[in-house]
Short mmCIF file of C-alpha atoms in Angstrom, two decimals:
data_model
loop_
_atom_site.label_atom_id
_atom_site.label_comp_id
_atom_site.label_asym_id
_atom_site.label_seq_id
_atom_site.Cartn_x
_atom_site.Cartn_y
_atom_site.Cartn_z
CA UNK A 1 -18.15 29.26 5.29
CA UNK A 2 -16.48 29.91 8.56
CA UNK A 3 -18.94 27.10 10.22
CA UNK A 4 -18.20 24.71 7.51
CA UNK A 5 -14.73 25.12 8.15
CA UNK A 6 -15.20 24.44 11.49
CA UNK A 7 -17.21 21.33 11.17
CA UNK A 8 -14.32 20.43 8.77
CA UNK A 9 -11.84 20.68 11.63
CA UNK A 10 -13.54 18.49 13.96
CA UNK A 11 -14.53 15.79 11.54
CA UNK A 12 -10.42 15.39 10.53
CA UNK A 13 -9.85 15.35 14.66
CA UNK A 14 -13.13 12.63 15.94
CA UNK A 15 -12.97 10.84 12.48
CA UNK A 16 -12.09 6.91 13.11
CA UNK A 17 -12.42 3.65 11.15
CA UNK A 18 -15.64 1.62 10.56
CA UNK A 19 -15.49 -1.88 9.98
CA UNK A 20 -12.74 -2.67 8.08
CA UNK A 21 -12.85 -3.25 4.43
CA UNK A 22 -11.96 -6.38 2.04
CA UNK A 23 -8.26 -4.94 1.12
CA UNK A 24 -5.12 -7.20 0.58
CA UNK A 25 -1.66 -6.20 1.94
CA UNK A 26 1.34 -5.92 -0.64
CA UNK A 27 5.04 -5.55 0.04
CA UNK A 28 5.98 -1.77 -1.74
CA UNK A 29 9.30 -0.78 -1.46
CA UNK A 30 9.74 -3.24 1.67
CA UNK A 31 6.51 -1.82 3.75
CA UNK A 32 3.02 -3.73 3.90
CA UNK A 33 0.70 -1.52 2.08
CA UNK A 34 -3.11 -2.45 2.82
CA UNK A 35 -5.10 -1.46 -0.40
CA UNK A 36 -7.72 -2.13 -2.49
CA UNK A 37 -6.97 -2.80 -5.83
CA UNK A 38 -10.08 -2.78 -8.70
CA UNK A 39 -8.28 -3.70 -12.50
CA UNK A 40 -10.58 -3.11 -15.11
CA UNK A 41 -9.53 -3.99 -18.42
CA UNK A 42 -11.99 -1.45 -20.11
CA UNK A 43 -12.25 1.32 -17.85
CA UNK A 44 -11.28 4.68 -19.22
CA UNK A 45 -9.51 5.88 -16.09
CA UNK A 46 -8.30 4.73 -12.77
CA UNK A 47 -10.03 6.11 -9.93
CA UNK A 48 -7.85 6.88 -6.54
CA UNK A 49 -9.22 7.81 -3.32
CA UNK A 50 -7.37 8.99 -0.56
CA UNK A 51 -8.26 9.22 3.24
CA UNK A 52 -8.95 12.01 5.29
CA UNK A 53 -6.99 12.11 8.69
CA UNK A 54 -7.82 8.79 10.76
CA UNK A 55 -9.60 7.48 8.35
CA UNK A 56 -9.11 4.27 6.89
CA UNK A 57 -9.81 2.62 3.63
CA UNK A 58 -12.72 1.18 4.72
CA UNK A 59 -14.53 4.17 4.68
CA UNK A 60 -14.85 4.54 0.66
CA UNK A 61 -16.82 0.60 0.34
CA UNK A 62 -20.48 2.35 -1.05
CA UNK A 63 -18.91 4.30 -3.26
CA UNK A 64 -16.05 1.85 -4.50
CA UNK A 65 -19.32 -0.65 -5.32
CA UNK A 66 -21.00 2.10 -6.86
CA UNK A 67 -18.21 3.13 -9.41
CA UNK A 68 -15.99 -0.28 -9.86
CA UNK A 69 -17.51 -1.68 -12.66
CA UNK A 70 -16.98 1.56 -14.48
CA UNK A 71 -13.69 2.19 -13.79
CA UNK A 72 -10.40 0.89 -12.11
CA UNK A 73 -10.50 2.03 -8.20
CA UNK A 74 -7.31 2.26 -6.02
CA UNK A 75 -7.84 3.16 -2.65
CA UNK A 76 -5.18 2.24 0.28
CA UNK A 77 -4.16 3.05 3.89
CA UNK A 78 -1.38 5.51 4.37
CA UNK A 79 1.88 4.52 6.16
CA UNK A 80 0.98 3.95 9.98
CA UNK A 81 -2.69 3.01 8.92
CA UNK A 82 -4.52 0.19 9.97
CA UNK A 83 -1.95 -2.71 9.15
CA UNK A 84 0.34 -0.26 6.77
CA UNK A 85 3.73 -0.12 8.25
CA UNK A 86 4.39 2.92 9.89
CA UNK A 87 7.37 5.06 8.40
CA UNK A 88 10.13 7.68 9.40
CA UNK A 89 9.49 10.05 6.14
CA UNK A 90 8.14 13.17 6.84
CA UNK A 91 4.45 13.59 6.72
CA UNK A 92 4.37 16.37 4.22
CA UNK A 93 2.14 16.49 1.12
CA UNK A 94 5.02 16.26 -1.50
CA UNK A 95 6.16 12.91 0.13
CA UNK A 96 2.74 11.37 0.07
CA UNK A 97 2.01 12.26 -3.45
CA UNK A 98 4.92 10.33 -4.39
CA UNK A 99 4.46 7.28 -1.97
CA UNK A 100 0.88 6.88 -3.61
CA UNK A 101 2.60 7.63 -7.28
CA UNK A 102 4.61 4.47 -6.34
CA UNK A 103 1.84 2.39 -4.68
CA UNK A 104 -0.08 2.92 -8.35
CA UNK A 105 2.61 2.11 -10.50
CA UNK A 106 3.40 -1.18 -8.04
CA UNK A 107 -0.10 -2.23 -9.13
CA UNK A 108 -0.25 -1.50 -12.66
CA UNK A 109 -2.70 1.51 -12.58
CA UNK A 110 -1.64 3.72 -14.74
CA UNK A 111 -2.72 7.35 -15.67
CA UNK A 112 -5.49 8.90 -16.38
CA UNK A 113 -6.21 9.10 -12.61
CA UNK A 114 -9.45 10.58 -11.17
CA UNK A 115 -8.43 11.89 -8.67
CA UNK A 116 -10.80 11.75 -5.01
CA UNK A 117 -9.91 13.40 -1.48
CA UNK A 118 -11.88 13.60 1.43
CA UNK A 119 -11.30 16.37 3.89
CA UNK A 120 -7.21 16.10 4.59
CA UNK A 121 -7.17 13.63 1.18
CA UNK A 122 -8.28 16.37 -0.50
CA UNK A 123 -5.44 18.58 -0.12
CA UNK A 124 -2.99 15.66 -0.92
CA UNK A 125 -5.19 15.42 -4.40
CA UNK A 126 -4.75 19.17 -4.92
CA UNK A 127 -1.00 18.54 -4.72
CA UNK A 128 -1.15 15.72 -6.82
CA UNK A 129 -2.97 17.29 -9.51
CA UNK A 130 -0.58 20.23 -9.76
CA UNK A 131 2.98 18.27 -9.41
CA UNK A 132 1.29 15.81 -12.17
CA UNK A 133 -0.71 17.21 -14.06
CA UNK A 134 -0.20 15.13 -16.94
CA UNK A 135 -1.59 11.95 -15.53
CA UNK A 136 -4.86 13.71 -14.02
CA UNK A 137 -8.31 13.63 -15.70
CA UNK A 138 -10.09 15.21 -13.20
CA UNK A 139 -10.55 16.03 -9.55
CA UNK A 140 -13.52 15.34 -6.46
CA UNK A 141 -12.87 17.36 -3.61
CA UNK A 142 -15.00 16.01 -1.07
CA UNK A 143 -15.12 18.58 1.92
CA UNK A 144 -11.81 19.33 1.24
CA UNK A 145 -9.10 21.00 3.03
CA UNK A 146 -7.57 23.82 1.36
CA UNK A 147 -3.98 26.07 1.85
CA UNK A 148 -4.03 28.18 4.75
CA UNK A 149 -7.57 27.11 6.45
CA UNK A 150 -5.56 25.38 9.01
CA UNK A 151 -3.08 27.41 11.04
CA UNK A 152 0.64 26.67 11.36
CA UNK A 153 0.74 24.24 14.30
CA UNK A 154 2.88 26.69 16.28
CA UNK A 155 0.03 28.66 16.30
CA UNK A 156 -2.29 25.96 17.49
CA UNK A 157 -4.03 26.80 21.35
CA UNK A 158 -1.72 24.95 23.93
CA UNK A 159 -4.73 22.41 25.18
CA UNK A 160 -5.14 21.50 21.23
CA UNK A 161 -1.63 20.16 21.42
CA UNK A 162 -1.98 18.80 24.39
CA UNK A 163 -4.99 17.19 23.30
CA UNK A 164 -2.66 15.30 20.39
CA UNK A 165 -0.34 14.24 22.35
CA UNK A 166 -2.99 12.92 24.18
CA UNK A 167 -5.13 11.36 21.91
CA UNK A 168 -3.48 10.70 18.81
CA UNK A 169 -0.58 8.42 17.22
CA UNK A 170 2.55 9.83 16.21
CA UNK A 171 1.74 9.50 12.28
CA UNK A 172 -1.66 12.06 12.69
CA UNK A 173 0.25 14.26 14.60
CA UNK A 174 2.99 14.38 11.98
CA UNK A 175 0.35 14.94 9.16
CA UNK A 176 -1.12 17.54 11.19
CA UNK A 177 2.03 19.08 11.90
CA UNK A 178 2.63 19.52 7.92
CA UNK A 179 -0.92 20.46 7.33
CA UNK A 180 0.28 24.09 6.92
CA UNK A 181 4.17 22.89 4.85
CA UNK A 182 1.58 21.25 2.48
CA UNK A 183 -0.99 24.24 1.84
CA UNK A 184 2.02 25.78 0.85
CA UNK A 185 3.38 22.73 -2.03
CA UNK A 186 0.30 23.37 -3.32
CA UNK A 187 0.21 26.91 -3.75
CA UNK A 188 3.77 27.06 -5.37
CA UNK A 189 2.71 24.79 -8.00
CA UNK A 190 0.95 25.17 -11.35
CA UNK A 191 -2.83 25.65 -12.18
CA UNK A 192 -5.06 23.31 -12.78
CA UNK A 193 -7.99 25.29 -13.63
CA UNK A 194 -7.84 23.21 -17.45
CA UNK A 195 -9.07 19.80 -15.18
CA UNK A 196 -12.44 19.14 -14.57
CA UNK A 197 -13.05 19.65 -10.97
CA UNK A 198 -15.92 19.30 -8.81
CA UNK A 199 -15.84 20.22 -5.27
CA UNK A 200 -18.54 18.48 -2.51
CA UNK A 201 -19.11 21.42 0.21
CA UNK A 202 -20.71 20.32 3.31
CA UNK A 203 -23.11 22.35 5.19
CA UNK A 204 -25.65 20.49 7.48
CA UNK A 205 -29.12 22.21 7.95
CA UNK A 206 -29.99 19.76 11.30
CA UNK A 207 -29.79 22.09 14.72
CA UNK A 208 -27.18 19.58 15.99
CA UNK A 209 -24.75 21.05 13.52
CA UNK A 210 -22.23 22.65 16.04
CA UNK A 211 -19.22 24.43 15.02
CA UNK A 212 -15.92 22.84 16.57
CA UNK A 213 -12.59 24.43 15.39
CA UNK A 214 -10.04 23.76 18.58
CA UNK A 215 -8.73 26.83 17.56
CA UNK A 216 -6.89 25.72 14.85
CA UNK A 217 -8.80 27.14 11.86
CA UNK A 218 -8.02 30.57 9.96
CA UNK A 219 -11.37 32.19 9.40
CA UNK A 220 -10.31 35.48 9.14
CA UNK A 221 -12.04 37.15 5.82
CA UNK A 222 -8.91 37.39 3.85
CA UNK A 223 -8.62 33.69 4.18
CA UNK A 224 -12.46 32.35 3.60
CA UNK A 225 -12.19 34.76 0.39
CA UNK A 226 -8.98 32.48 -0.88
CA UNK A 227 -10.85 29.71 -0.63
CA UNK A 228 -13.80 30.39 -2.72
CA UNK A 229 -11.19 31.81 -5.15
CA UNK A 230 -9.52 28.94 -5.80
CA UNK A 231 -10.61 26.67 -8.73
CA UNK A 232 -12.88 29.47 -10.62
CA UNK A 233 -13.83 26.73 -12.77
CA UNK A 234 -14.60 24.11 -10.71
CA UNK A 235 -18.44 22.67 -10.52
CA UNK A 236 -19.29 23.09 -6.51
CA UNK A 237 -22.35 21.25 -4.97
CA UNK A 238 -23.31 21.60 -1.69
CA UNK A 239 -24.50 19.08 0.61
CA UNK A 240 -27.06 18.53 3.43
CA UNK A 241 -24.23 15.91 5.42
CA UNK A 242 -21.96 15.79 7.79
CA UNK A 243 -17.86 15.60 6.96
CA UNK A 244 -17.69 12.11 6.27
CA UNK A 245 -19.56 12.10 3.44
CA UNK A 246 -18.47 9.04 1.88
CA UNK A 247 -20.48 7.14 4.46
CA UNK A 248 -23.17 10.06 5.28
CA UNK A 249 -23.68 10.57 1.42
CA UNK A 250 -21.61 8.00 -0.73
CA UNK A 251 -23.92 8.82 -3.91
CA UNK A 252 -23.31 12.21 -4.25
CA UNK A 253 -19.96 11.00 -4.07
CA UNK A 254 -20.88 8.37 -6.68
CA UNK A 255 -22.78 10.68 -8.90
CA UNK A 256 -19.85 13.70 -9.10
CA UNK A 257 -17.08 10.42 -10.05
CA UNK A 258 -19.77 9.53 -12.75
CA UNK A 259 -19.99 12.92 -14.22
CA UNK A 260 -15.71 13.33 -14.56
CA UNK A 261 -16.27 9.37 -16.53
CA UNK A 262 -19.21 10.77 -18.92
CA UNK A 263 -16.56 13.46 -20.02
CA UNK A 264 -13.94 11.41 -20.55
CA UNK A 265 -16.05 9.02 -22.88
CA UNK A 266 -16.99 12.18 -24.85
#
């Protein structure tokens, strides 16, 4: 757990953008949005993805063209993304939940949402699920982040926040900043343990598997023992990957969206 964690941790720090993807750009409450936008008249549920940190939209093509002709897709850049405009808001989980909320309803996607998150993205989808759980049909957590795995940033070693400073724009650094603020949102908020849920655990076998946390993780037992906790009803695979499964492993990813659609058609 504590090396998965870790391998976690570096992913959300090295991970940057592939080629980009086919997405359009829409004016949303006066700030370009880039997103991709799948509307499909018969599809049972819409199903939203949501980045990891650095990562870009491009990221989810394989498993967009695995699961758009089943259901609607929504999948976007976050403010200060790629070409989405960059904003002052704070970078906390509660705000982002809400700016996607609005980015949805701006496109006509309405609820039920399946609800996808890689790494970071995942923790946003946890918060989403609990603030609204009315308009949630069920939940991937792909090698998700979870509350408390990441220390407050006060906390973090001085050379890791040097090495921001150094290396990263001023919208990562904010979401990293809030990493903590948002483990706790989510905490305060309701259960969700009635939602389907499956959650995609990454833990590579290959010798080149190194553990990287920067110092920044929370491994303690008390901690690792939360995080299994959490969800008790959840499905959880694991997976032979790496963190960015969605390019690494985009069927398993394909697979766990078709299962949540085969119970809604029940």
């Amino acid at each position: 757990m504590t090396k998965r964690i870790a391998l976690c941790w570096a992913g959300l720090l090295f991970a940057g953008p592939l080629m980009a993807a086919t997405i359009t750009t829409q004016l949303i409450d006066g700030r370009k949005v880039e997103l991709v936008a799948v509307k499909n008249p018969a599809a049972l549920a819409t199903v939203v993805f949501e980045n990891g940190s650095r990562a870009t939209v491009d990221k989810w093509d394989k498993v967009i063209d695995g699961i758009a002709l089943q259901a609607s897709v929504f999948a976007y850049n976050r403010p200060g993304y790629g070409d989405s405009t960059a904003t002052d808001t704070p970078r906390d989980g509660l705000t982002i939940v809400e700016e996607l909320r609005r980015n949805l309803q701006h496109e006509g996607l309405r609820p039920p949402y399946i609800l996808v998150g890689h790494s970071l993205g995942g923790l946003y989808m946890q918060l989403f699920a609990k603030r609204h759980p009315d308009e949630v049909a069920g939940i991937v957590l792909v090698d998700a982040l979870y509350p408390h795995v990441i220390k407050k940033p006060e906390d973090f070693p001085l050379l890791t926040r040097a090495g921001e400073w150094l290396f990263f724009s001023s919208t990562v650094r904010k979401e990293i900043g809030s990493i903590y603020q948002t483990g706790e949102q989510v905490l305060v908020q309701g259960n969700i343990d009635d939602k389907p849920m499956i959650r995609l655990v990454n833990q590579p076998k290959g010798a080149t598997a190194v553990p990287v946390d920067f110092g920044v993780v929370n491994s303690d037992p008390q901690t690792i023992a939360a995080v299994r906790a959490m969800y008790p009803q959840a499905k959880t695979i694991v997976v032979d990957s790496d963190h960015q499964m969605q390019t690494a492993s985009p069927q398993v990813i394909i697979d766990a969206i078709q299962q949540l659609l085969a119970i809604l058609r029940r």
